[in-house]
XYZ file of N, CA and C in Angstrom:
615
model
N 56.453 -25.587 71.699
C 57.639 -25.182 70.957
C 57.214 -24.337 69.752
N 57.628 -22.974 69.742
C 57.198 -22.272 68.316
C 57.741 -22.585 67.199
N 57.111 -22.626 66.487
C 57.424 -22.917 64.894
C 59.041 -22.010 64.394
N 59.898 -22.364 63.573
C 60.813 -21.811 63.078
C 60.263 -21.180 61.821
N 61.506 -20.001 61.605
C 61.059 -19.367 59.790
C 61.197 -20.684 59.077
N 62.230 -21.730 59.187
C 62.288 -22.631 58.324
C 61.375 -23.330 58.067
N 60.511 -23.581 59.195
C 59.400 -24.563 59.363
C 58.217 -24.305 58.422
N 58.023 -22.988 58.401
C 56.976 -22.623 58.045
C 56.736 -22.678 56.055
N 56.208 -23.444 55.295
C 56.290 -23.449 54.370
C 55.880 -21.924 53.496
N 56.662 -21.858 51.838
C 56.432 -20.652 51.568
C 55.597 -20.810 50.798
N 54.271 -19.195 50.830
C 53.703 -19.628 50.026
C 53.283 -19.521 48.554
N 52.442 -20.342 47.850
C 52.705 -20.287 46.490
C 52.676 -18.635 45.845
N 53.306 -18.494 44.876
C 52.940 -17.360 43.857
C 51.865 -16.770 43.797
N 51.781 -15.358 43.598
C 50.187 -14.938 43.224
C 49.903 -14.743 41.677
N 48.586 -15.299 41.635
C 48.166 -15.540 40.326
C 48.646 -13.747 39.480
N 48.485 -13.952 37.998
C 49.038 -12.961 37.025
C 48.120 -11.877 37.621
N 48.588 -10.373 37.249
C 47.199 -9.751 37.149
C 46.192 -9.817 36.327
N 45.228 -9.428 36.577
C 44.118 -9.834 35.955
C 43.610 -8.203 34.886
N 43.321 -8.392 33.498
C 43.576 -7.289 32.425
C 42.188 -6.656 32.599
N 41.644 -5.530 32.040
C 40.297 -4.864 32.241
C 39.313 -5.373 31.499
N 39.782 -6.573 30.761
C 38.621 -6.984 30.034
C 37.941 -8.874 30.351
N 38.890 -9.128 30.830
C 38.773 -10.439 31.712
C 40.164 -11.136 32.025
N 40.444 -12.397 32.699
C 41.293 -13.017 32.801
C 42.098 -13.636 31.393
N 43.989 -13.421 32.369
C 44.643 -13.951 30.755
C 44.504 -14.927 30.062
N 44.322 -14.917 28.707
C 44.134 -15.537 27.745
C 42.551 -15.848 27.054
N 42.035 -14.786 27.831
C 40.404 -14.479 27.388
C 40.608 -13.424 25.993
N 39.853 -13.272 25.566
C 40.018 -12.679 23.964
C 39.022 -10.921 24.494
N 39.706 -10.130 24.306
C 39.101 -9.015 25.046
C 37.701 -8.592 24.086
N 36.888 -7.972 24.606
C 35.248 -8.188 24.189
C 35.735 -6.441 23.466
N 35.691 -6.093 21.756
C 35.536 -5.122 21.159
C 34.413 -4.264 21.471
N 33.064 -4.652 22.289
C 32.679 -4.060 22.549
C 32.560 -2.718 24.091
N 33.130 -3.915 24.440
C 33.408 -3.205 25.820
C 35.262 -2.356 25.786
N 35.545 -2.778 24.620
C 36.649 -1.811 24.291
C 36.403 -0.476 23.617
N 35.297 -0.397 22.791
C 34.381 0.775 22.088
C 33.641 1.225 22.775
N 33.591 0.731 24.057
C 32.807 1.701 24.706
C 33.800 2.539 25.907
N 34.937 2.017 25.592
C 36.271 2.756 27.138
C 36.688 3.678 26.082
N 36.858 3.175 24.682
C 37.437 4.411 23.801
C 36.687 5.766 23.769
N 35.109 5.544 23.414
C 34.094 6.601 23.358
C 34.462 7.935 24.427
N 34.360 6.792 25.467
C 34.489 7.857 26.576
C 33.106 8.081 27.557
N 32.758 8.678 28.310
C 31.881 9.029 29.190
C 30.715 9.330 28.647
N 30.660 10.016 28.262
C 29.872 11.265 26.954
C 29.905 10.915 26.249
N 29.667 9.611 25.731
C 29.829 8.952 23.956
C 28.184 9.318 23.417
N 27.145 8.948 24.897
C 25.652 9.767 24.087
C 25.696 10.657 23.857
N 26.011 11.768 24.310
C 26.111 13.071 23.848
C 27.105 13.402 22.790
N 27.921 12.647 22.535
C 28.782 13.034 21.157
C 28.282 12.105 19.973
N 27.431 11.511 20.169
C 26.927 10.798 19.062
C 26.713 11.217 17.805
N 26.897 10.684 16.723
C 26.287 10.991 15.716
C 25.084 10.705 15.071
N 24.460 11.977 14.974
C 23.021 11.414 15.029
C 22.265 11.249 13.462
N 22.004 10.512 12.920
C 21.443 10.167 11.769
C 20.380 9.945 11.620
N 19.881 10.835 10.848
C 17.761 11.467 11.160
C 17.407 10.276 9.637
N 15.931 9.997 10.213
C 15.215 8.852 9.629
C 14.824 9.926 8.183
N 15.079 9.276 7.260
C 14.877 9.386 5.619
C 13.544 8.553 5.076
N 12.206 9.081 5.419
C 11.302 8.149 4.550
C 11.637 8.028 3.262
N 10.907 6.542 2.720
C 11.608 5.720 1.355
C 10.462 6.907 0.174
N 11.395 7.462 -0.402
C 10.815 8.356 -1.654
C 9.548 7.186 -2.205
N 8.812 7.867 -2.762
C 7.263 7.457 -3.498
C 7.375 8.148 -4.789
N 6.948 7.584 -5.824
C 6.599 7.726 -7.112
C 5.679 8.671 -7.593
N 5.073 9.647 -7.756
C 3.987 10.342 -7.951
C 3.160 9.153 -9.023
N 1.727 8.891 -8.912
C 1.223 8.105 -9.953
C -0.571 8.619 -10.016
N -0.790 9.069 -11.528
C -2.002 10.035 -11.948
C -2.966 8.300 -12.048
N -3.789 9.040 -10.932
C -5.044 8.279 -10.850
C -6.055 8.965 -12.174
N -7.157 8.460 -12.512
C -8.103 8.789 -13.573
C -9.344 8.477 -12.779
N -10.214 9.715 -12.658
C -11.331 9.677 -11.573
C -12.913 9.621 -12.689
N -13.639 9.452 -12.241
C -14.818 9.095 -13.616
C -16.403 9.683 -12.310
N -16.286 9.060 -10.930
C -17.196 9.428 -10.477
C -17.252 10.967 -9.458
N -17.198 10.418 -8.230
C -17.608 11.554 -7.411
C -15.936 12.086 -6.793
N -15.192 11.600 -7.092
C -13.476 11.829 -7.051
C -13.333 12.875 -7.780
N -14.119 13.434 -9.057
C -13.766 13.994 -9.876
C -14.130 15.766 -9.159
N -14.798 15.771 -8.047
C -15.281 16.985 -7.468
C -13.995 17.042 -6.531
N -13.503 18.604 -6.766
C -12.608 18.785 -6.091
C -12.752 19.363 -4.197
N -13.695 19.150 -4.096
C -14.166 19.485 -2.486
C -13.873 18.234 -1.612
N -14.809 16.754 -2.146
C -14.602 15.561 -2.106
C -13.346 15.265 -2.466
N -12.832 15.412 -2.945
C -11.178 14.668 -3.283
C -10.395 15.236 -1.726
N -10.329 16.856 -1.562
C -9.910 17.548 -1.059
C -10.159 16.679 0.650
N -11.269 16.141 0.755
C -11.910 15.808 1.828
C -10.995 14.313 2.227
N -11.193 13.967 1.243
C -11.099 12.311 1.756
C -9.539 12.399 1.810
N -8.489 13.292 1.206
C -7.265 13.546 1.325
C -6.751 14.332 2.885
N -7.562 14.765 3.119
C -7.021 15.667 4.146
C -6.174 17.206 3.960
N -6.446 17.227 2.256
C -5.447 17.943 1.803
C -5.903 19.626 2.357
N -4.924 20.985 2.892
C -4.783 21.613 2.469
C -5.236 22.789 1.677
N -4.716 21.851 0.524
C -5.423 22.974 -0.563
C -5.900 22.470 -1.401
N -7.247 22.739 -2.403
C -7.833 22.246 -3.526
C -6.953 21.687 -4.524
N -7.045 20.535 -4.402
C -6.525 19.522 -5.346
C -6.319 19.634 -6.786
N -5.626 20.011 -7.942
C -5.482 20.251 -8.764
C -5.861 19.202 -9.768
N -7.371 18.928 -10.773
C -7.406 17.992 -11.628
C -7.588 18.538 -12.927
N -7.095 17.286 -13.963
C -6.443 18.079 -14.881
C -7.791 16.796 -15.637
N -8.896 17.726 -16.487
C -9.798 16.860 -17.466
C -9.114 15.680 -18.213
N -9.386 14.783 -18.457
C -8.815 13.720 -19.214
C -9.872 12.572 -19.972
N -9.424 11.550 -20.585
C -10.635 10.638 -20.548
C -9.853 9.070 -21.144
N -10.060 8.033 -20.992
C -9.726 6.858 -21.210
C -10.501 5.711 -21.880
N -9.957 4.996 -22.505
C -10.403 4.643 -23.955
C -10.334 3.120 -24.079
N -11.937 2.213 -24.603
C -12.149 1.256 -24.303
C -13.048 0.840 -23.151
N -13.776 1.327 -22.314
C -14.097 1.474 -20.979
C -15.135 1.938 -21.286
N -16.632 1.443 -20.426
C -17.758 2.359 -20.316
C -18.092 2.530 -18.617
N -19.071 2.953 -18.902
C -19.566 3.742 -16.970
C -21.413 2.535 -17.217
N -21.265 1.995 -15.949
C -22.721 1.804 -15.803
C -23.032 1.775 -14.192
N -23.780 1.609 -13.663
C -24.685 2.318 -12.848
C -24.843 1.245 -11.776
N -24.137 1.419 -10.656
C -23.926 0.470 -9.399
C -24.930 0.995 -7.939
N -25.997 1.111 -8.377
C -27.261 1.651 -7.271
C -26.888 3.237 -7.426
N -26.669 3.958 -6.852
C -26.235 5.603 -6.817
C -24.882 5.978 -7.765
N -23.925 4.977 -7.527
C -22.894 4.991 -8.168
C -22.681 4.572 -9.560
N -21.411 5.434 -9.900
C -20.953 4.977 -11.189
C -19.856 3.892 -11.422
N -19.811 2.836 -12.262
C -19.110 2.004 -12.060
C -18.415 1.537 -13.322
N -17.150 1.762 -13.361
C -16.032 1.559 -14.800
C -16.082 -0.038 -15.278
N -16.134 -0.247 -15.992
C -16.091 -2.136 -16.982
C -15.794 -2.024 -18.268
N -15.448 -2.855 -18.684
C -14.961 -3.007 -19.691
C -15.831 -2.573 -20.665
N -15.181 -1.740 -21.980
C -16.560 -1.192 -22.928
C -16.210 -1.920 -24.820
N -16.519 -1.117 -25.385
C -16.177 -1.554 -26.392
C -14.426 -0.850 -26.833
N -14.172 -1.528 -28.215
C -12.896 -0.679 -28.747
C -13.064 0.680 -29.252
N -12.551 1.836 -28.895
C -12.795 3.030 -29.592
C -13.759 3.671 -28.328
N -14.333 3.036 -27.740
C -15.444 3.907 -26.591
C -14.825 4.701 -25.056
N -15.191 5.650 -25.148
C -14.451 6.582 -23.974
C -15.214 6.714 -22.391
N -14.215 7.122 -21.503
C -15.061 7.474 -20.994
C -14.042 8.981 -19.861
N -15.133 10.207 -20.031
C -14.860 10.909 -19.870
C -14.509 11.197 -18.309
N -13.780 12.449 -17.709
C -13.398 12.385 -16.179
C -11.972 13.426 -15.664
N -11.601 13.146 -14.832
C -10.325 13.924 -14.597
C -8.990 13.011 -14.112
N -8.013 13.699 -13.802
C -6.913 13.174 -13.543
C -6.261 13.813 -12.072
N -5.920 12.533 -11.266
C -5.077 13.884 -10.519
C -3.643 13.108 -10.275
N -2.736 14.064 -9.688
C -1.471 12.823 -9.642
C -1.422 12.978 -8.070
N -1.090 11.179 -6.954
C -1.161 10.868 -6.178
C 0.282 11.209 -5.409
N 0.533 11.831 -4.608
C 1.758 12.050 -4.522
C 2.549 11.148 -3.294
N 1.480 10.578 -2.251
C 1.720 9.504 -1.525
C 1.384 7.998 -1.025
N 1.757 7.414 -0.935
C 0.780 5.798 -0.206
C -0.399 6.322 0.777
N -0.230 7.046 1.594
C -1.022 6.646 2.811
C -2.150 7.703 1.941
N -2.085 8.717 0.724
C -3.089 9.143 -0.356
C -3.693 8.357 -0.833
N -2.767 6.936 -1.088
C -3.221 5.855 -2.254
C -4.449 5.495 -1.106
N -4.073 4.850 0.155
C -4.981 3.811 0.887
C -5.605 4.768 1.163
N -6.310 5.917 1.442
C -7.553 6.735 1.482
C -8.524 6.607 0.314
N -7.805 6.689 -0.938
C -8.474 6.688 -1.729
C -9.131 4.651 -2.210
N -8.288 3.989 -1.792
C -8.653 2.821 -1.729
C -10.268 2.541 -0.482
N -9.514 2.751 0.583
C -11.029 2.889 1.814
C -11.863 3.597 1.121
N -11.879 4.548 0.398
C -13.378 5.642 -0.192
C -14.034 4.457 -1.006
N -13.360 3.912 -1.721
C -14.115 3.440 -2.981
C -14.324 1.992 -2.522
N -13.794 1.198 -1.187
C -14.059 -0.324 -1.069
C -13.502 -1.140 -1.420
N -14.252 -2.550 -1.157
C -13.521 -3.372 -1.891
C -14.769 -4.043 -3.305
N -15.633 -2.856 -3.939
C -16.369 -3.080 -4.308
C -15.844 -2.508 -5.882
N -14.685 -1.908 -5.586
C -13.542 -1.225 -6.591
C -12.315 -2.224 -6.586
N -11.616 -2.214 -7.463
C -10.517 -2.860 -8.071
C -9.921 -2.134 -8.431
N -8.440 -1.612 -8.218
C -7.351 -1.168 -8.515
C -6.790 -1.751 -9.897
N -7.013 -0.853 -11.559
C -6.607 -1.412 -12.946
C -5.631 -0.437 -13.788
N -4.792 -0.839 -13.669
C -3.909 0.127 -14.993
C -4.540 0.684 -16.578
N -4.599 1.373 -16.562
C -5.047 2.468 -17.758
C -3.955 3.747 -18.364
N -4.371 3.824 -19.562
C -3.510 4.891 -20.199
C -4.701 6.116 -20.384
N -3.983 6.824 -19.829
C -4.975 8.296 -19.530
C -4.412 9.321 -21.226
N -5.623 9.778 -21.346
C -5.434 11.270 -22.119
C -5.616 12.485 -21.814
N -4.771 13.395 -21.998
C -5.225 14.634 -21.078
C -6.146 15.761 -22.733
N -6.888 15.923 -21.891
C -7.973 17.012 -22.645
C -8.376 18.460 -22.591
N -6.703 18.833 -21.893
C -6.232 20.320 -21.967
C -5.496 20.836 -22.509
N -4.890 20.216 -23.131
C -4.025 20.191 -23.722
C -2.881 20.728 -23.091
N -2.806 21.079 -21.818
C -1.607 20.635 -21.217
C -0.089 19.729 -21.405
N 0.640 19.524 -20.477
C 1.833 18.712 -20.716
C 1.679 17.919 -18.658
N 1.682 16.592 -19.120
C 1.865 15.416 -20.475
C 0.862 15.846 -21.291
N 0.509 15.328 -22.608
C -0.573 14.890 -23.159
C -1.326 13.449 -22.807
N -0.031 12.483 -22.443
C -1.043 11.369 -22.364
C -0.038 10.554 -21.458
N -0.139 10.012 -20.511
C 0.841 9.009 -19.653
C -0.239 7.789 -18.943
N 0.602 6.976 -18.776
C 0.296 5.525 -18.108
C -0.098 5.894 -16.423
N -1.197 5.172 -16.443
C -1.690 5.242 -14.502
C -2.693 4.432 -14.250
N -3.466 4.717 -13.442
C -4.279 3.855 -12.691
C -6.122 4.105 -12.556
N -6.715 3.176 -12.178
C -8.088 3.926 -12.016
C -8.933 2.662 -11.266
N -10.193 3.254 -10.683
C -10.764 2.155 -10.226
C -12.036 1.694 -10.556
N -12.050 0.337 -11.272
C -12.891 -0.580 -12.027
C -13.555 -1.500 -11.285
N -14.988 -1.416 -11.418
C -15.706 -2.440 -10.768
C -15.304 -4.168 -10.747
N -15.645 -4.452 -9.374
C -14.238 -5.321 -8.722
C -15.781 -6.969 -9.254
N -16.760 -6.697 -9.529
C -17.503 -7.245 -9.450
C -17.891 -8.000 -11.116
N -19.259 -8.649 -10.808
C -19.334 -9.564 -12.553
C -20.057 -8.366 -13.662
N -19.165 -7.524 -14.376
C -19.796 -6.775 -14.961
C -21.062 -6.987 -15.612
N -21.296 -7.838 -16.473
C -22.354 -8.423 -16.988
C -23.454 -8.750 -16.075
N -23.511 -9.073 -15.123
C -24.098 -9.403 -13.996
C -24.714 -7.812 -13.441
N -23.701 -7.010 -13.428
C -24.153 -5.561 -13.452
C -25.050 -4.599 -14.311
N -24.399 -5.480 -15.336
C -25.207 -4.536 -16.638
C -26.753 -4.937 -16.582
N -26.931 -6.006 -16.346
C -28.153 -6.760 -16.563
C -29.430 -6.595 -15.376
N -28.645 -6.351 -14.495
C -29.343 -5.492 -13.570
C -29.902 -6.770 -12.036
N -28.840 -7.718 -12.354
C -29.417 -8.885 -11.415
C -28.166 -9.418 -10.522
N -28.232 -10.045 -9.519
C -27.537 -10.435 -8.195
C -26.849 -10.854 -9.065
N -25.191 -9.812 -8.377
C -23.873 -10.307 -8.473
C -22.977 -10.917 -7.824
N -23.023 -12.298 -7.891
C -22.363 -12.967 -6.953
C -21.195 -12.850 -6.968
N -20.272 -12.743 -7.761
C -18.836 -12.145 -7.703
C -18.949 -10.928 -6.330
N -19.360 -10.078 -6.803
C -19.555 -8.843 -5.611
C -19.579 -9.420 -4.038
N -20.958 -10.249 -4.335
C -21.382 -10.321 -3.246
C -20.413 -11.422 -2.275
N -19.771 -12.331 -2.815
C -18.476 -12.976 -2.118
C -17.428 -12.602 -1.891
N -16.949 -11.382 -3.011
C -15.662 -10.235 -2.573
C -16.263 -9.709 -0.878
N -17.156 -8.961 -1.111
C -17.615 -8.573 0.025
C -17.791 -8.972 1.439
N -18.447 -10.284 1.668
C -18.507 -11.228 2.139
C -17.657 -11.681 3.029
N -16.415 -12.197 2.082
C -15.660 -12.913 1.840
C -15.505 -14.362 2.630
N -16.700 -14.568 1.431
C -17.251 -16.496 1.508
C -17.579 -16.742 0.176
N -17.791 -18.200 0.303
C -18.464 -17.835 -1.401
C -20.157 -19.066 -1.261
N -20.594 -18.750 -2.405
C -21.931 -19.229 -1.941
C -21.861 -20.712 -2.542
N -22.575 -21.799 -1.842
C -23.013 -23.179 -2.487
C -22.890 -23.654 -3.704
N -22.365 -24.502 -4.481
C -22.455 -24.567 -5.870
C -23.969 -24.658 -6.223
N -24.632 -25.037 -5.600
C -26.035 -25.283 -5.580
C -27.234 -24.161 -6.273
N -26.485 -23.011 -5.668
C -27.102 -21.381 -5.306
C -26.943 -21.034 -6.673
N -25.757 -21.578 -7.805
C -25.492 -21.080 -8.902
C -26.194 -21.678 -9.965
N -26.658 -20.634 -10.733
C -27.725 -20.264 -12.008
C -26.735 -21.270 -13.289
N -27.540 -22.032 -14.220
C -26.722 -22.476 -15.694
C -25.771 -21.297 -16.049
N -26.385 -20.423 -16.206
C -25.093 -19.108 -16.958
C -23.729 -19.136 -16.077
N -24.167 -19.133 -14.738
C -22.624 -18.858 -13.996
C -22.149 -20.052 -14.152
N -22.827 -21.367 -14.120
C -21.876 -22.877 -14.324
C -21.674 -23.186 -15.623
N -22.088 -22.902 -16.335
C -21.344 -22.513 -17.535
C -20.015 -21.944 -17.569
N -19.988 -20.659 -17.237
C -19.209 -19.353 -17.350
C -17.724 -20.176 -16.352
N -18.543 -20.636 -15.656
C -17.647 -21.306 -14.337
C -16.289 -22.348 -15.434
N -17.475 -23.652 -15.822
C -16.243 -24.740 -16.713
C -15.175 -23.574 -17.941
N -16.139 -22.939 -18.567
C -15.480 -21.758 -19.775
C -14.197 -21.288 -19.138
N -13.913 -21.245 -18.049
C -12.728 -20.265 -17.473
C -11.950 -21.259 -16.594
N -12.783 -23.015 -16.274
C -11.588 -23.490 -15.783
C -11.656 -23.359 -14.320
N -12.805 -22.906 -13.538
C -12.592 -22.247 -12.196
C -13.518 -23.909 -11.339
């Protein structure tokens, strides 16, 4: 016996339509709405915003040894063109004698020490000139004088001072300061002389 129209139950409703960003009552995704607005070609209409390195400070180093030759400066910079140094000299500070090298420490009040100036115009200038000199140099703030009478006459900067036990230098005998910067270990308390354990309680270390 075939089934009747009556027989046949009707069937349910079809679900809502369904919206372009998911099913109703889903919260539509702004991103995938910013990207139907853009359009096809949204890479190519982009706006393109070019990288701005972070500006640098110009800052006048004060050179005393072999920095002060403008071939060598020129060299270890990569620069161009001959480096422009302007004579100067800085005050309080003496030069003594680190095997071949010259080496800045502390001097008396009133005592100079003569040299040039140049002004650094970038970081990756600064860390060249840091690798030249080691870690046998120390990076120290100084007030420079210029002795050209040029303009400035005299401004605040930088220079590099033996990183090691000056006295220990002067005297002409193993610097253990140095030699543990260098290192970088430090030696036995054992290994150390009365003067340095002395010098040692005096400062607290």
């Amino acid at each position: 016996m075939e089934p009747t129209a009556k027989d046949i139950p009707t069937p349910p409703p079809l679900p809502p339509p369904l919206s372009s960003h998911g099913t109703q009552g889903e919260r539509p995704s702004t991103y995938l709405a910013s990207l139907e607005a853009a359009g096809p070609n949204f890479m190519d209409t982009a706006v393109y915003v070019p990288f701005r390195p972070r500006s640098i400070k110009p800052i006048w180093y004060f050179f005393y040894g072999t920095l002060t030759k403008p071939e060598i400066l020129k060299h270890i910079l990569d620069l161009q063109e001959e480096p422009l140094l302007r004579p100067a000299k800085i005050i309080g500070y003496t030069l003594s004698s680190w095997g071949q090298y010259r080496a800045l420490v502390d001097g008396e009040p009133g005592e100079e020490v003569s040299g040039f100036a140049y002004e650094v115009q970038t970081t990756e200038h600064e860390f060249k000139l840091a690798r030249y000199e080691t870690n046998a140099y120390k990076l120290h703030p100084c007030h420079i004088e210029f002795t050209d009478k040029g303009e400035p006459a005299e401004i605040s900067g930088i220079t590099f001072m033996y990183a090691g036990d000056a006295v220990a230098l002067r005297a002409g005998r193993f610097d253990r300061v140095l030699w543990e910067i260098q290192m970088g270990t430090r030696l036995p308390d054992k290994w150390k002389t009365p003067t340095e354990e002395i010098r040692r309680r005096l400062m607290g270390g």
